[in-house]
Short mmCIF file of C-alpha atoms in Angstrom, two decimals:
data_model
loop_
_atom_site.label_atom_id
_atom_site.label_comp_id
_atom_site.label_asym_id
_atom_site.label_seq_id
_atom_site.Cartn_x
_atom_site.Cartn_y
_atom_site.Cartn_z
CA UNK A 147 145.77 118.00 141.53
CA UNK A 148 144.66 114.55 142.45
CA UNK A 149 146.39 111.63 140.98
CA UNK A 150 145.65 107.51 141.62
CA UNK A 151 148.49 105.51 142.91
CA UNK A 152 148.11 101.69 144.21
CA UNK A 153 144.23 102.48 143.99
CA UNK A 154 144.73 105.25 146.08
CA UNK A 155 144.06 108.91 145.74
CA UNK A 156 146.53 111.50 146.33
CA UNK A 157 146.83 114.94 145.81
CA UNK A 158 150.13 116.44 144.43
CA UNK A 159 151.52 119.43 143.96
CA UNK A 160 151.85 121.06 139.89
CA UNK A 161 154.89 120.33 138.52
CA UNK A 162 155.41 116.99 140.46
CA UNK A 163 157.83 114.97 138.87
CA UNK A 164 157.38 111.03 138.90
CA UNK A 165 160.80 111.17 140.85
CA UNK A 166 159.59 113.59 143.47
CA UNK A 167 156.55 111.89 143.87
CA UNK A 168 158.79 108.20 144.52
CA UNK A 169 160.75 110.36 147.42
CA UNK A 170 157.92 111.92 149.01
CA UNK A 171 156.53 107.69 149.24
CA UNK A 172 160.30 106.85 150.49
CA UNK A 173 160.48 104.42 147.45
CA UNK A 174 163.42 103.45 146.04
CA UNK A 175 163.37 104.53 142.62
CA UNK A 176 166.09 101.73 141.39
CA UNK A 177 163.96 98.66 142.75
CA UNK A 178 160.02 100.36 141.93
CA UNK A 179 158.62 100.07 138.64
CA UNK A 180 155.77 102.37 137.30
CA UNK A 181 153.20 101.77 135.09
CA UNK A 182 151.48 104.92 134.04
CA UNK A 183 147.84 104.20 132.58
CA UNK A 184 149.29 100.71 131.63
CA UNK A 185 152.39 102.15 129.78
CA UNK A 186 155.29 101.17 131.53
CA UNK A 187 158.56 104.14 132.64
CA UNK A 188 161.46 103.62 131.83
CA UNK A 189 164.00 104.10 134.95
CA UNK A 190 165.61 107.02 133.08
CA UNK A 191 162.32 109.06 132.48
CA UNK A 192 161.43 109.22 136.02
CA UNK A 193 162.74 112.78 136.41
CA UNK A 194 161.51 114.20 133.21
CA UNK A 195 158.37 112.66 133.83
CA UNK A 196 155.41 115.21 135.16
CA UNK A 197 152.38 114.27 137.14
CA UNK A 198 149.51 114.97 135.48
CA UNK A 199 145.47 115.06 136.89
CA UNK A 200 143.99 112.18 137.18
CA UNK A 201 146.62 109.82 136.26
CA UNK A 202 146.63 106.24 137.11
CA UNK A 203 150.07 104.75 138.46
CA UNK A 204 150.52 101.47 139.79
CA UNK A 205 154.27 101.28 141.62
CA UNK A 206 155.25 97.47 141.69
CA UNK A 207 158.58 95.97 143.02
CA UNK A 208 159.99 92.27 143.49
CA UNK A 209 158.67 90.38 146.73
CA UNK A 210 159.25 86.97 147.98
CA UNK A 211 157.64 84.25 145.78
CA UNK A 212 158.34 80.78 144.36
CA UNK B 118 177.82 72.70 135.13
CA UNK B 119 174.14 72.79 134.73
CA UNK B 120 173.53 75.41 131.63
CA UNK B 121 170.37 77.26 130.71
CA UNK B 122 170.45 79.41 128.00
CA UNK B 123 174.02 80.72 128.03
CA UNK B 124 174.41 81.19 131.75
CA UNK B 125 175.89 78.03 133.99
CA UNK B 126 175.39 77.08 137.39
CA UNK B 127 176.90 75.17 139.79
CA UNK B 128 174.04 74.55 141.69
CA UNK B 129 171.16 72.31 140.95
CA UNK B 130 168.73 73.62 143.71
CA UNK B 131 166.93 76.76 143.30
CA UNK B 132 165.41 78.95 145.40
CA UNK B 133 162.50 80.29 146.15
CA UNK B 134 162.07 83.49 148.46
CA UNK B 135 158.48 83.73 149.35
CA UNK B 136 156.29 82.52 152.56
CA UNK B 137 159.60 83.08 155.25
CA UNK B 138 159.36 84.56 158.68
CA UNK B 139 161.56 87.25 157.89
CA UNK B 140 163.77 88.44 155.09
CA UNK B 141 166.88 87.58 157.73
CA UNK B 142 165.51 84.20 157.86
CA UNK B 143 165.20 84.09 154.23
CA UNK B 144 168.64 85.12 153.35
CA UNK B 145 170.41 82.99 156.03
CA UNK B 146 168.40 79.78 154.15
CA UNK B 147 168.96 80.85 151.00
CA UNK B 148 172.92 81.17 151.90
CA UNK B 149 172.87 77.09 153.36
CA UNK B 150 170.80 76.22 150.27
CA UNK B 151 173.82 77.23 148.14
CA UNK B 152 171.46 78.56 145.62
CA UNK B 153 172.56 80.77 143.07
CA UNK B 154 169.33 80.94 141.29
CA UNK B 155 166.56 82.38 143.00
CA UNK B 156 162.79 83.32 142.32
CA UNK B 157 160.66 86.46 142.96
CA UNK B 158 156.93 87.36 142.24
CA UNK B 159 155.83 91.28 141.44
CA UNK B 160 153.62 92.71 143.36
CA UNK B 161 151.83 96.11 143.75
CA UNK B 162 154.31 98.34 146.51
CA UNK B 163 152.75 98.54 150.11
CA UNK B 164 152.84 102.54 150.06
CA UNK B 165 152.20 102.03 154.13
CA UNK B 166 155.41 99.96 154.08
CA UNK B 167 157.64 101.38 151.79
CA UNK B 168 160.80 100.09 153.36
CA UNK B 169 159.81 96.31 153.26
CA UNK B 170 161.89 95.91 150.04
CA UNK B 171 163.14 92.78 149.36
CA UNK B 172 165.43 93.86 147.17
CA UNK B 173 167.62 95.62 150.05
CA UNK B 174 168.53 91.41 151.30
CA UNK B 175 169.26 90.14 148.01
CA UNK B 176 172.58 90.72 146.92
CA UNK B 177 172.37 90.59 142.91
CA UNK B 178 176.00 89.88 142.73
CA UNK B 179 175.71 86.56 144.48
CA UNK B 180 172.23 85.74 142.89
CA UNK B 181 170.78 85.34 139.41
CA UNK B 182 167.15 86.43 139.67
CA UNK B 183 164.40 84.47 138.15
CA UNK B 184 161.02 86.68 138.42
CA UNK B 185 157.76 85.04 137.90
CA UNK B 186 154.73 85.42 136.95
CA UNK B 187 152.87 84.26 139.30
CA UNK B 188 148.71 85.28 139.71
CA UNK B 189 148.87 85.59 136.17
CA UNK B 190 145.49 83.98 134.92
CA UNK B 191 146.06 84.20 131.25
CA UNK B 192 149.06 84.73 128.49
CA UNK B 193 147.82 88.77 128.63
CA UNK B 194 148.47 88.95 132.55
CA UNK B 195 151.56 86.92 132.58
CA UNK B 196 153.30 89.16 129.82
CA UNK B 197 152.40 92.61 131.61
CA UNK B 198 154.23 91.01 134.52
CA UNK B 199 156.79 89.62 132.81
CA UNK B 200 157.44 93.50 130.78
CA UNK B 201 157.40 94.86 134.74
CA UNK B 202 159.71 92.10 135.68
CA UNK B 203 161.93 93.29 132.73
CA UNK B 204 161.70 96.67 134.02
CA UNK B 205 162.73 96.74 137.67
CA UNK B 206 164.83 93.64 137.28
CA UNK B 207 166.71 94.43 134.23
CA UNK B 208 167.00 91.04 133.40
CA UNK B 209 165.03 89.16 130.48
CA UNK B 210 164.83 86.02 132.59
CA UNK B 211 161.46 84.81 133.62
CA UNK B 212 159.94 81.65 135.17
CA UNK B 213 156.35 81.72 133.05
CA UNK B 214 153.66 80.93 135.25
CA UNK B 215 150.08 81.04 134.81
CA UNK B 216 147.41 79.31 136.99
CA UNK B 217 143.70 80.17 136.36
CA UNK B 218 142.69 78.03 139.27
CA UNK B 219 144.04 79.20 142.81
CA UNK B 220 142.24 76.38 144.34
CA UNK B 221 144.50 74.06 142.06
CA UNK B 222 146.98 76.45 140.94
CA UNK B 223 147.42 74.14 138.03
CA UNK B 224 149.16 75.50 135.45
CA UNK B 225 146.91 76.51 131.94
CA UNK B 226 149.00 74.75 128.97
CA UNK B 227 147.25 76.85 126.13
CA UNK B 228 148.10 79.75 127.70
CA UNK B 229 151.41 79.07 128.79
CA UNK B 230 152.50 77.66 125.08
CA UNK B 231 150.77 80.76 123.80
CA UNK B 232 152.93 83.58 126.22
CA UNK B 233 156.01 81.49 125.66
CA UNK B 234 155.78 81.69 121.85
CA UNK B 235 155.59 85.19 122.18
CA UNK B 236 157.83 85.96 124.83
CA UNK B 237 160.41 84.46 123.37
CA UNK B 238 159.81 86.33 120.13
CA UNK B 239 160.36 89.45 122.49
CA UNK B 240 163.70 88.82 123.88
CA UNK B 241 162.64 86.71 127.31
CA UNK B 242 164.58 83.43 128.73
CA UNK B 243 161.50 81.80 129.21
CA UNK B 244 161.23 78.88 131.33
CA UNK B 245 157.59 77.49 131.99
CA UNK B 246 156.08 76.36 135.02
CA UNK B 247 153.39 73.40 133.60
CA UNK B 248 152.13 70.10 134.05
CA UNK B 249 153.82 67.46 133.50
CA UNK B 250 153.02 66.58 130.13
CA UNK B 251 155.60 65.05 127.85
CA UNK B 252 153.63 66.69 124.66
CA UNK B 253 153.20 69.94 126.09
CA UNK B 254 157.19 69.78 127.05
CA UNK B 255 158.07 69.39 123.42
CA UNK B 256 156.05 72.05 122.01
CA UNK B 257 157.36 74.48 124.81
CA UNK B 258 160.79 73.37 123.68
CA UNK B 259 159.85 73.96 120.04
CA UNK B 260 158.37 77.60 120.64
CA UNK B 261 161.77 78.19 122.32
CA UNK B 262 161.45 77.76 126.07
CA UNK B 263 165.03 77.60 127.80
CA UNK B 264 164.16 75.04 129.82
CA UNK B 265 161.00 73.21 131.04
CA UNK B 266 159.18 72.92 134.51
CA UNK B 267 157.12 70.66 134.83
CA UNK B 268 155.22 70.33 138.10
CA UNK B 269 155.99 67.20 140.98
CA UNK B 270 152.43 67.67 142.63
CA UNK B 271 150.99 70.92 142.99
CA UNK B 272 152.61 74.06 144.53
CA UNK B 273 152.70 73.80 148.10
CA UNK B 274 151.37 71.07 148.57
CA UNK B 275 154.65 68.85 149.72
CA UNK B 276 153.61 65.97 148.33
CA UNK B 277 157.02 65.17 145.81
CA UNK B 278 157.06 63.71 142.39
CA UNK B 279 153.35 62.23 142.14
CA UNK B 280 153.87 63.23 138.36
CA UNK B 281 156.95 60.32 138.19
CA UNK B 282 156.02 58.37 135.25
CA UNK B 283 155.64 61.52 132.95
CA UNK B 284 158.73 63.34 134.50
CA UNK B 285 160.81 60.28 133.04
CA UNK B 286 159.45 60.78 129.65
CA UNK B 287 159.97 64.64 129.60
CA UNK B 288 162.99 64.05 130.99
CA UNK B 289 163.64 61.05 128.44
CA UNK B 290 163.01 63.38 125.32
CA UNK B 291 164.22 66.98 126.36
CA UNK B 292 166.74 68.99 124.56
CA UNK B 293 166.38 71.61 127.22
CA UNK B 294 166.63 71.28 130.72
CA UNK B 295 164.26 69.76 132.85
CA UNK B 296 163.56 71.62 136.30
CA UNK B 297 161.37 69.69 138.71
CA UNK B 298 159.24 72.32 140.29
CA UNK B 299 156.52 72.75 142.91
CA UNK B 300 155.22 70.05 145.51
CA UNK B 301 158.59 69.12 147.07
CA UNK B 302 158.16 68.55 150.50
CA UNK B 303 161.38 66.86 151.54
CA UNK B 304 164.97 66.37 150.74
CA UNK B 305 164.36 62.67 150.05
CA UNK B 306 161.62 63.97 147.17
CA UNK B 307 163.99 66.20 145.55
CA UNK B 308 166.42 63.32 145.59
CA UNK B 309 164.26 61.67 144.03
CA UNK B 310 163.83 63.97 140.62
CA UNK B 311 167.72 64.29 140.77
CA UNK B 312 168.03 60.50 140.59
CA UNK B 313 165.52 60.13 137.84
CA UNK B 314 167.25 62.78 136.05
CA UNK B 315 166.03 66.12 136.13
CA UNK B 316 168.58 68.98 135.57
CA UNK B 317 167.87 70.81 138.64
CA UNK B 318 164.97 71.24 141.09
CA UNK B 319 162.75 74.47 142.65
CA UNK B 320 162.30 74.42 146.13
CA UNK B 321 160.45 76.92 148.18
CA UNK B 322 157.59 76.19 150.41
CA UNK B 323 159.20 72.91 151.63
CA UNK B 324 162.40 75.25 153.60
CA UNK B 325 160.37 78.48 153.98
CA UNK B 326 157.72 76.97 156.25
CA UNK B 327 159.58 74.44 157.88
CA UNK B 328 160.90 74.02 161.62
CA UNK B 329 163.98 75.48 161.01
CA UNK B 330 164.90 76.75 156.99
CA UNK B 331 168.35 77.31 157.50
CA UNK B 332 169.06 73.72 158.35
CA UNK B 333 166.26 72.28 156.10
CA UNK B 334 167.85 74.45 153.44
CA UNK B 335 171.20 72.79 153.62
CA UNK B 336 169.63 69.22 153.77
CA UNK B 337 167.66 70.12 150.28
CA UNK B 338 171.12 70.73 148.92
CA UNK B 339 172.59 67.35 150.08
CA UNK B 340 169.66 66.03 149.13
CA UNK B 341 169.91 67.75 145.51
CA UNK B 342 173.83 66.43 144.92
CA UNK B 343 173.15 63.37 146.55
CA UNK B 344 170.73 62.99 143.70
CA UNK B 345 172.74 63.97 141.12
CA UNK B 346 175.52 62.04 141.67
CA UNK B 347 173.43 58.95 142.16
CA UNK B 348 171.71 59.34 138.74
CA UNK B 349 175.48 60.22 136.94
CA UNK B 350 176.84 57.01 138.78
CA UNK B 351 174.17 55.13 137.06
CA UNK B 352 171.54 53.26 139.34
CA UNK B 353 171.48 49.72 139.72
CA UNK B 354 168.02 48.46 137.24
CA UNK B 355 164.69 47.55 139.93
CA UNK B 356 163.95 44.10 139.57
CA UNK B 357 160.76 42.31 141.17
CA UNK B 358 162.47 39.14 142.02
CA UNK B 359 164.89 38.76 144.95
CA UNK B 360 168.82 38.20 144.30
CA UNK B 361 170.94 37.52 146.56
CA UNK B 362 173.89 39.81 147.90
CA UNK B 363 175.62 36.90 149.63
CA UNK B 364 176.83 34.53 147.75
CA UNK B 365 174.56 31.32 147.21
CA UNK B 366 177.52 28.38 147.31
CA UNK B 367 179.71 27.19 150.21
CA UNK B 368 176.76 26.78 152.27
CA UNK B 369 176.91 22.70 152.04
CA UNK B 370 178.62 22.83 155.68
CA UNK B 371 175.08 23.96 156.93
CA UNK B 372 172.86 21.54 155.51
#
């Protein structure tokens, strides 16, 4: 199933959890956050969350700034 | 002790983290700065770079983390980013900043007073990046901003307190802290603010981009306690007529 992350497209298996998904991108799950269509994740729900078709994430994290 | 909200600091300078060479560079600065407040912006992860994490040279033990909002354009934008900031930082601190302009990136003051009103409501330490207007710094301090920031000349443009004469006011008539922030290009301008009163100053573009941070880094923080302790020793009043030092009799013998 195909999934948008970042504004990308990528395909992911069924049954992908949001957790997987963070490995298989090397993230670090404890400094990423993810906004699923616009509704934020808690840190805790990342493993019990399941991909679905079509969904649109946006992974953010802290960078340098002023 | 400077105290915002109910957290103290020993330092008066904070830092920021963005435009360095490299995050060893950054950390080494941020170390001479003495710094114990520090700022960091949210942005979307670079999926082709997943290990550039800034996180991974910021020790959160050693640092209290001030996220901001910056490329917010309006009150809507700056509160998704602050909820994100919430989110990965797990901290309810937030330096509100929202510039509609990026050739300017003057701060909006509707805007801002509107997000602060409500981000306050929802749990945030807010402290607001704006202009500085003595007004606008009341009314943030009346909708419950932690402490105000109001703007030396705009951000990175290292061009020190050009907002002077309204600094003094809002730092005249605060309740909260006053944070100079933005445009400080050298030691001697955040002296400057320190001497004039202001609680604490923001400094990043002014170490980040210079010839060499680390040292510029320490010289902002001389610079910052010189400051201070100038402006708790009490500084002398300006006059525009000469007096003399030296004393004016015994000088008969000469004439």
């Amino acid at each position: 199933m195909k999934i948008i992350c970042n504004g990308t497209e990528y395909e992911v298996g069924q049954g992908t959890t949001l957790l997987h998904f963070l490995a298989q991108l090397q993230l670090d799950p404890d400094t990423v956050v993810v906004e699923c269509d616009t509704e934020i994740i808690r840190r805790e729900a990342y493993e019990g969350t399941l991909l679905a078709p079509g969904q649109n994430l946006e992974l953010i994290r802290f960078v340098g700034g002023g | 002790m400077l105290q915002i909200a109910d957290k103290t600091f020993r330092s008066r300078l904070f830092g920021g983290t963005g435009k360095f060479a490299s995050a060893q560079l950054m950390k080494e600065a941020l170390a001479a700065s003495g710094a114990e407040m520090i700022t960091v912006a949210l942005r979307r992860v670079d999926l082709t770079n997943p290990a550039d994490d800034i996180m991974a040279n910021l020790d959160r033990e050693t640092y209290w983390f001030l996220p901001n909002t910056s490329g917010a354009r309006n009150a809507e934008e700056a509160i998704r980013l602050a909820n994100l900031a919430r989110a990965v930082g797990n901290t309810n601190w937030l330096k509100l900043e929202i510039t509609p302009d990026p050739r300017t990136l003057l701060p909006d003051p509707i805007e801002t007073l509107k997000a602060t009103e409500l981000l306050v409501k929802d749990g945030f330490i807010v402290l607001p990046y704006m202009n500085a207007d003595p007004i606008l710094a009341l009314r943030l301090q009346d909708v419950g901003a932690a402490a105000v920031m109001p703007l030396g000349s705009p951000i990175g443009t290292n061009q020190g307190v050009l907002t002077r004469f309204q600094v003094a006011i809002i730092i005249d008539q605060a309740r909260v802290p006053v944070v100079v922030d933005a445009g400080l290009g050298a030691p001697s301008h955040a002296a400057a603010a320190m001497e004039m009163g202001a609680d604490a100053v923001l400094v990043n573009t002014a170490i980040a981009v210079s010839g060499d941070p680390v040292r510029m880094a320490r010289a902002f923080a001389q610079a910052v306690e010189a400051g201070r302790t100038a402006y708790e020793a009490g500084l002398g009043l300006q006059d525009n007529k000469a007096a003399a030092s030296s004393p004016e009799v015994g000088l008969d013998f000469l004439r």
